[in-house]
Amino acid sequence: MADPLDTVFAALADPTRRAILTMLLEDDMAVTDVAEPFEMSLAAISKHLTILTRAGLISQERRGRVKWCKLEPDALRAASVWMQSFGQFEPVNLEAFERFLQIELSGSEPLDKEETRGA
């Protein structure tokens, strides 16, 4: 069995999976909604979701006929603790992590939380 830390870092290594995590920062999403912005099959997205689920980064549950995905931010805790052990890294700030991912994935500055609430 793989080390849980290895599984988390392997899951985070893929840009599609990081984009999915960014999307789930906002709210739970149906699998079909997660798949919508990507130019790949639903089966390919399902494989990414399985990897994220095995890493503990998301959970999936069936609500009626729809499968929903939910971010599990505590799964990053072990990775954060491991990085802190080197003394060079600050604890993972999920809001800062969200802003970083938004900039990296969209190439634009993130919206302020207050701006998104007013929209």
Short mmCIF file of N, CA and C in Angstrom, two decimals:
data_model
loop_
_atom_site.label_atom_id
_atom_site.label_comp_id
_atom_site.label_asym_id
_atom_site.label_seq_id
_atom_site.Cartn_x
_atom_site.Cartn_y
_atom_site.Cartn_z
N MET A 1 0.85 -1.19 0.00
CA MET A 1 0.00 0.00 0.00
C MET A 1 0.89 1.24 0.00
N ALA A 2 0.48 2.24 -0.77
CA ALA A 2 1.27 3.46 -0.89
C ALA A 2 1.15 4.31 0.37
N ASP A 3 2.20 5.05 0.65
CA ASP A 3 2.19 6.00 1.76
C ASP A 3 1.13 7.06 1.45
N PRO A 4 0.27 7.41 2.42
CA PRO A 4 -0.77 8.42 2.16
C PRO A 4 -0.21 9.75 1.67
N LEU A 5 0.95 10.13 2.17
CA LEU A 5 1.57 11.37 1.73
C LEU A 5 1.95 11.29 0.25
N ASP A 6 2.48 10.14 -0.17
CA ASP A 6 2.82 9.95 -1.58
C ASP A 6 1.56 10.05 -2.44
N THR A 7 0.48 9.50 -1.95
CA THR A 7 -0.78 9.52 -2.69
C THR A 7 -1.29 10.95 -2.85
N VAL A 8 -1.19 11.75 -1.79
CA VAL A 8 -1.64 13.15 -1.86
C VAL A 8 -0.79 13.93 -2.86
N PHE A 9 0.53 13.81 -2.76
CA PHE A 9 1.39 14.56 -3.67
C PHE A 9 1.23 14.08 -5.11
N ALA A 10 1.03 12.79 -5.33
CA ALA A 10 0.80 12.28 -6.68
C ALA A 10 -0.51 12.85 -7.25
N ALA A 11 -1.52 12.94 -6.41
CA ALA A 11 -2.80 13.50 -6.86
C ALA A 11 -2.65 14.98 -7.21
N LEU A 12 -1.87 15.71 -6.43
CA LEU A 12 -1.67 17.13 -6.66
C LEU A 12 -0.75 17.42 -7.85
N ALA A 13 -0.04 16.43 -8.32
CA ALA A 13 0.92 16.63 -9.40
C ALA A 13 0.26 16.92 -10.74
N ASP A 14 -1.00 16.57 -10.89
CA ASP A 14 -1.68 16.73 -12.17
C ASP A 14 -2.46 18.05 -12.23
N PRO A 15 -2.29 18.84 -13.29
CA PRO A 15 -2.98 20.13 -13.37
C PRO A 15 -4.51 20.02 -13.44
N THR A 16 -5.01 18.97 -14.06
CA THR A 16 -6.47 18.79 -14.12
C THR A 16 -7.02 18.57 -12.72
N ARG A 17 -6.34 17.75 -11.93
CA ARG A 17 -6.81 17.49 -10.57
C ARG A 17 -6.71 18.74 -9.70
N ARG A 18 -5.66 19.53 -9.90
CA ARG A 18 -5.57 20.78 -9.15
C ARG A 18 -6.70 21.73 -9.55
N ALA A 19 -7.05 21.76 -10.82
CA ALA A 19 -8.16 22.60 -11.28
C ALA A 19 -9.48 22.13 -10.66
N ILE A 20 -9.67 20.83 -10.57
CA ILE A 20 -10.87 20.30 -9.94
C ILE A 20 -10.95 20.72 -8.49
N LEU A 21 -9.83 20.63 -7.77
CA LEU A 21 -9.81 21.06 -6.37
C LEU A 21 -10.17 22.54 -6.25
N THR A 22 -9.67 23.35 -7.16
CA THR A 22 -9.98 24.78 -7.15
C THR A 22 -11.48 25.00 -7.33
N MET A 23 -12.08 24.25 -8.25
CA MET A 23 -13.52 24.38 -8.48
C MET A 23 -14.30 24.00 -7.23
N LEU A 24 -13.84 22.97 -6.53
CA LEU A 24 -14.56 22.48 -5.35
C LEU A 24 -14.35 23.36 -4.12
N LEU A 25 -13.43 24.33 -4.21
CA LEU A 25 -13.27 25.28 -3.11
C LEU A 25 -14.54 26.10 -2.91
N GLU A 26 -15.26 26.34 -3.99
CA GLU A 26 -16.48 27.15 -3.94
C GLU A 26 -17.63 26.42 -3.28
N ASP A 27 -17.88 25.15 -3.70
CA ASP A 27 -19.02 24.41 -3.19
C ASP A 27 -18.95 22.99 -3.71
N ASP A 28 -19.79 22.12 -3.16
CA ASP A 28 -19.93 20.76 -3.68
C ASP A 28 -20.44 20.85 -5.12
N MET A 29 -20.05 19.87 -5.93
CA MET A 29 -20.46 19.88 -7.33
C MET A 29 -20.83 18.48 -7.79
N ALA A 30 -21.79 18.41 -8.69
CA ALA A 30 -22.12 17.15 -9.33
C ALA A 30 -20.98 16.79 -10.28
N VAL A 31 -20.76 15.51 -10.47
CA VAL A 31 -19.67 15.05 -11.35
C VAL A 31 -19.81 15.65 -12.75
N THR A 32 -21.02 15.72 -13.27
CA THR A 32 -21.21 16.28 -14.61
C THR A 32 -20.82 17.76 -14.66
N ASP A 33 -21.06 18.49 -13.57
CA ASP A 33 -20.66 19.90 -13.51
C ASP A 33 -19.14 20.04 -13.40
N VAL A 34 -18.51 19.11 -12.69
CA VAL A 34 -17.04 19.12 -12.61
C VAL A 34 -16.46 18.90 -14.00
N ALA A 35 -17.05 18.00 -14.76
CA ALA A 35 -16.53 17.64 -16.08
C ALA A 35 -16.72 18.72 -17.13
N GLU A 36 -17.73 19.56 -16.95
CA GLU A 36 -18.13 20.53 -17.98
C GLU A 36 -17.00 21.38 -18.56
N PRO A 37 -16.14 22.01 -17.76
CA PRO A 37 -15.13 22.90 -18.36
C PRO A 37 -13.95 22.18 -19.03
N PHE A 38 -13.88 20.88 -18.90
CA PHE A 38 -12.72 20.15 -19.44
C PHE A 38 -13.05 19.51 -20.78
N GLU A 39 -12.08 19.52 -21.66
CA GLU A 39 -12.24 18.90 -22.97
C GLU A 39 -11.76 17.45 -22.89
N MET A 40 -12.47 16.65 -22.11
CA MET A 40 -12.16 15.23 -21.98
C MET A 40 -13.45 14.50 -21.64
N SER A 41 -13.40 13.21 -21.79
CA SER A 41 -14.60 12.41 -21.56
C SER A 41 -14.98 12.36 -20.08
N LEU A 42 -16.22 12.02 -19.83
CA LEU A 42 -16.69 11.85 -18.45
C LEU A 42 -15.91 10.72 -17.78
N ALA A 43 -15.57 9.69 -18.55
CA ALA A 43 -14.77 8.58 -18.00
C ALA A 43 -13.39 9.06 -17.54
N ALA A 44 -12.77 9.96 -18.31
CA ALA A 44 -11.46 10.49 -17.93
C ALA A 44 -11.57 11.33 -16.66
N ILE A 45 -12.62 12.16 -16.57
CA ILE A 45 -12.83 12.96 -15.36
C ILE A 45 -13.07 12.04 -14.17
N SER A 46 -13.82 10.98 -14.37
CA SER A 46 -14.09 10.02 -13.30
C SER A 46 -12.81 9.41 -12.77
N LYS A 47 -11.85 9.15 -13.65
CA LYS A 47 -10.56 8.61 -13.21
C LYS A 47 -9.82 9.63 -12.35
N HIS A 48 -9.86 10.89 -12.75
CA HIS A 48 -9.24 11.94 -11.94
C HIS A 48 -9.91 12.02 -10.57
N LEU A 49 -11.24 11.95 -10.56
CA LEU A 49 -11.98 12.02 -9.30
C LEU A 49 -11.67 10.83 -8.40
N THR A 50 -11.48 9.67 -9.00
CA THR A 50 -11.12 8.47 -8.22
C THR A 50 -9.76 8.67 -7.55
N ILE A 51 -8.82 9.24 -8.26
CA ILE A 51 -7.49 9.49 -7.70
C ILE A 51 -7.58 10.49 -6.55
N LEU A 52 -8.35 11.55 -6.74
CA LEU A 52 -8.53 12.54 -5.68
C LEU A 52 -9.23 11.94 -4.46
N THR A 53 -10.18 11.05 -4.71
CA THR A 53 -10.89 10.38 -3.62
C THR A 53 -9.96 9.45 -2.86
N ARG A 54 -9.17 8.66 -3.57
CA ARG A 54 -8.21 7.75 -2.91
C ARG A 54 -7.20 8.51 -2.08
N ALA A 55 -6.85 9.72 -2.53
CA ALA A 55 -5.90 10.55 -1.78
C ALA A 55 -6.58 11.23 -0.59
N GLY A 56 -7.89 11.14 -0.52
CA GLY A 56 -8.62 11.77 0.58
C GLY A 56 -8.87 13.25 0.38
N LEU A 57 -8.52 13.77 -0.80
CA LEU A 57 -8.67 15.20 -1.06
C LEU A 57 -10.12 15.59 -1.35
N ILE A 58 -10.91 14.63 -1.83
CA ILE A 58 -12.33 14.87 -2.03
C ILE A 58 -13.09 13.65 -1.53
N SER A 59 -14.38 13.83 -1.31
CA SER A 59 -15.26 12.70 -1.05
C SER A 59 -16.36 12.74 -2.10
N GLN A 60 -16.94 11.59 -2.37
CA GLN A 60 -18.03 11.50 -3.33
C GLN A 60 -19.20 10.80 -2.67
N GLU A 61 -20.40 11.28 -2.97
CA GLU A 61 -21.59 10.63 -2.45
C GLU A 61 -22.69 10.72 -3.49
N ARG A 62 -23.53 9.72 -3.47
CA ARG A 62 -24.67 9.70 -4.37
C ARG A 62 -25.86 10.33 -3.67
N ARG A 63 -26.47 11.30 -4.33
CA ARG A 63 -27.70 11.94 -3.84
C ARG A 63 -28.74 11.71 -4.93
N GLY A 64 -29.59 10.75 -4.70
CA GLY A 64 -30.54 10.37 -5.74
C GLY A 64 -29.78 9.72 -6.89
N ARG A 65 -29.96 10.25 -8.09
CA ARG A 65 -29.27 9.69 -9.26
C ARG A 65 -27.99 10.44 -9.58
N VAL A 66 -27.66 11.44 -8.77
CA VAL A 66 -26.50 12.30 -9.07
C VAL A 66 -25.38 12.02 -8.08
N LYS A 67 -24.16 11.90 -8.61
CA LYS A 67 -22.98 11.72 -7.77
C LYS A 67 -22.35 13.10 -7.54
N TRP A 68 -22.13 13.43 -6.27
CA TRP A 68 -21.60 14.73 -5.87
C TRP A 68 -20.18 14.60 -5.34
N CYS A 69 -19.40 15.65 -5.55
CA CYS A 69 -18.02 15.70 -5.06
C CYS A 69 -17.91 16.84 -4.05
N LYS A 70 -17.14 16.58 -3.00
CA LYS A 70 -16.94 17.57 -1.94
C LYS A 70 -15.46 17.63 -1.60
N LEU A 71 -14.93 18.84 -1.47
CA LEU A 71 -13.54 19.04 -1.08
C LEU A 71 -13.35 18.61 0.37
N GLU A 72 -12.25 17.94 0.65
CA GLU A 72 -11.88 17.54 2.02
C GLU A 72 -10.55 18.21 2.34
N PRO A 73 -10.57 19.49 2.75
CA PRO A 73 -9.34 20.26 2.93
C PRO A 73 -8.41 19.71 4.01
N ASP A 74 -8.93 18.97 4.97
CA ASP A 74 -8.06 18.42 6.01
C ASP A 74 -7.05 17.42 5.46
N ALA A 75 -7.31 16.90 4.27
CA ALA A 75 -6.38 15.94 3.67
C ALA A 75 -5.03 16.59 3.36
N LEU A 76 -5.01 17.89 3.23
CA LEU A 76 -3.74 18.59 2.96
C LEU A 76 -2.91 18.77 4.24
N ARG A 77 -3.52 18.49 5.37
CA ARG A 77 -2.84 18.72 6.65
C ARG A 77 -1.52 17.93 6.76
N ALA A 78 -1.55 16.65 6.40
CA ALA A 78 -0.33 15.83 6.50
C ALA A 78 0.77 16.37 5.59
N ALA A 79 0.38 16.81 4.40
CA ALA A 79 1.37 17.39 3.48
C ALA A 79 1.93 18.68 4.05
N SER A 80 1.08 19.49 4.66
CA SER A 80 1.51 20.74 5.26
C SER A 80 2.47 20.48 6.42
N VAL A 81 2.13 19.53 7.28
CA VAL A 81 2.99 19.18 8.42
C VAL A 81 4.34 18.68 7.92
N TRP A 82 4.32 17.85 6.89
CA TRP A 82 5.57 17.32 6.33
C TRP A 82 6.44 18.46 5.80
N MET A 83 5.84 19.41 5.07
CA MET A 83 6.62 20.53 4.52
C MET A 83 7.13 21.43 5.63
N GLN A 84 6.35 21.61 6.69
CA GLN A 84 6.78 22.45 7.80
C GLN A 84 7.99 21.86 8.52
N SER A 85 8.13 20.55 8.45
CA SER A 85 9.25 19.91 9.14
C SER A 85 10.59 20.35 8.58
N PHE A 86 10.57 20.91 7.38
CA PHE A 86 11.81 21.43 6.80
C PHE A 86 12.11 22.84 7.27
N GLY A 87 11.15 23.46 7.95
CA GLY A 87 11.36 24.80 8.48
C GLY A 87 11.34 25.90 7.46
N GLN A 88 11.10 25.57 6.21
CA GLN A 88 11.11 26.59 5.16
C GLN A 88 9.71 26.99 4.73
N PHE A 89 8.71 26.26 5.16
CA PHE A 89 7.37 26.47 4.66
C PHE A 89 6.43 26.88 5.78
N GLU A 90 5.52 27.74 5.45
CA GLU A 90 4.48 28.15 6.38
C GLU A 90 3.35 27.13 6.30
N PRO A 91 2.49 27.08 7.31
CA PRO A 91 1.33 26.20 7.22
C PRO A 91 0.49 26.55 5.99
N VAL A 92 -0.16 25.56 5.44
CA VAL A 92 -0.98 25.78 4.25
C VAL A 92 -2.18 26.65 4.63
N ASN A 93 -2.26 27.78 3.99
CA ASN A 93 -3.40 28.69 4.13
C ASN A 93 -4.28 28.44 2.92
N LEU A 94 -5.45 27.81 3.14
CA LEU A 94 -6.27 27.40 2.01
C LEU A 94 -6.76 28.57 1.17
N GLU A 95 -6.99 29.73 1.78
CA GLU A 95 -7.40 30.89 0.99
C GLU A 95 -6.26 31.36 0.10
N ALA A 96 -5.03 31.38 0.63
CA ALA A 96 -3.88 31.76 -0.18
C ALA A 96 -3.63 30.71 -1.26
N PHE A 97 -3.83 29.44 -0.91
CA PHE A 97 -3.68 28.35 -1.88
C PHE A 97 -4.70 28.51 -3.01
N GLU A 98 -5.93 28.89 -2.66
CA GLU A 98 -6.97 29.12 -3.66
C GLU A 98 -6.57 30.26 -4.60
N ARG A 99 -6.08 31.36 -4.03
CA ARG A 99 -5.65 32.49 -4.86
C ARG A 99 -4.51 32.09 -5.78
N PHE A 100 -3.54 31.34 -5.25
CA PHE A 100 -2.42 30.87 -6.06
C PHE A 100 -2.92 30.03 -7.22
N LEU A 101 -3.80 29.06 -6.94
CA LEU A 101 -4.31 28.20 -8.00
C LEU A 101 -5.10 29.00 -9.02
N GLN A 102 -5.88 29.96 -8.57
CA GLN A 102 -6.67 30.77 -9.49
C GLN A 102 -5.76 31.55 -10.44
N ILE A 103 -4.70 32.11 -9.91
CA ILE A 103 -3.75 32.85 -10.75
C ILE A 103 -3.07 31.91 -11.72
N GLU A 104 -2.59 30.77 -11.23
CA GLU A 104 -1.87 29.82 -12.07
C GLU A 104 -2.75 29.23 -13.17
N LEU A 105 -3.99 28.94 -12.84
CA LEU A 105 -4.86 28.27 -13.80
C LEU A 105 -5.55 29.22 -14.76
N SER A 106 -5.79 30.45 -14.34
CA SER A 106 -6.51 31.37 -15.21
C SER A 106 -5.61 32.45 -15.80
N GLY A 107 -4.47 32.65 -15.19
CA GLY A 107 -3.57 33.69 -15.66
C GLY A 107 -4.04 35.09 -15.28
N SER A 108 -5.02 35.18 -14.37
CA SER A 108 -5.52 36.48 -13.94
C SER A 108 -5.48 36.59 -12.44
N GLU A 109 -5.65 37.81 -11.97
CA GLU A 109 -5.68 38.05 -10.53
C GLU A 109 -6.98 37.49 -9.97
N PRO A 110 -6.94 36.93 -8.76
CA PRO A 110 -8.16 36.40 -8.16
C PRO A 110 -9.12 37.50 -7.76
N LEU A 111 -10.40 37.15 -7.76
CA LEU A 111 -11.41 38.09 -7.28
C LEU A 111 -11.37 38.10 -5.76
N ASP A 112 -11.60 39.25 -5.20
CA ASP A 112 -11.70 39.38 -3.76
C ASP A 112 -12.99 38.71 -3.32
N LYS A 113 -12.99 38.05 -2.15
CA LYS A 113 -14.17 37.36 -1.64
C LYS A 113 -15.37 38.31 -1.62
N GLU A 114 -15.16 39.58 -1.26
CA GLU A 114 -16.26 40.53 -1.21
C GLU A 114 -16.82 40.77 -2.60
N GLU A 115 -15.95 40.80 -3.63
CA GLU A 115 -16.41 41.01 -4.99
C GLU A 115 -17.27 39.86 -5.47
N THR A 116 -16.91 38.62 -5.09
CA THR A 116 -17.67 37.47 -5.56
C THR A 116 -19.02 37.38 -4.88
N ARG A 117 -19.14 37.86 -3.66
CA ARG A 117 -20.43 37.83 -2.95
C ARG A 117 -21.43 38.79 -3.58
N GLY A 118 -20.96 39.92 -4.07
CA GLY A 118 -21.84 40.91 -4.64
C GLY A 118 -22.33 40.55 -6.02
N ALA A 119 -21.69 39.58 -6.66
CA ALA A 119 -22.06 39.21 -8.03
C ALA A 119 -23.30 38.37 -8.07
#
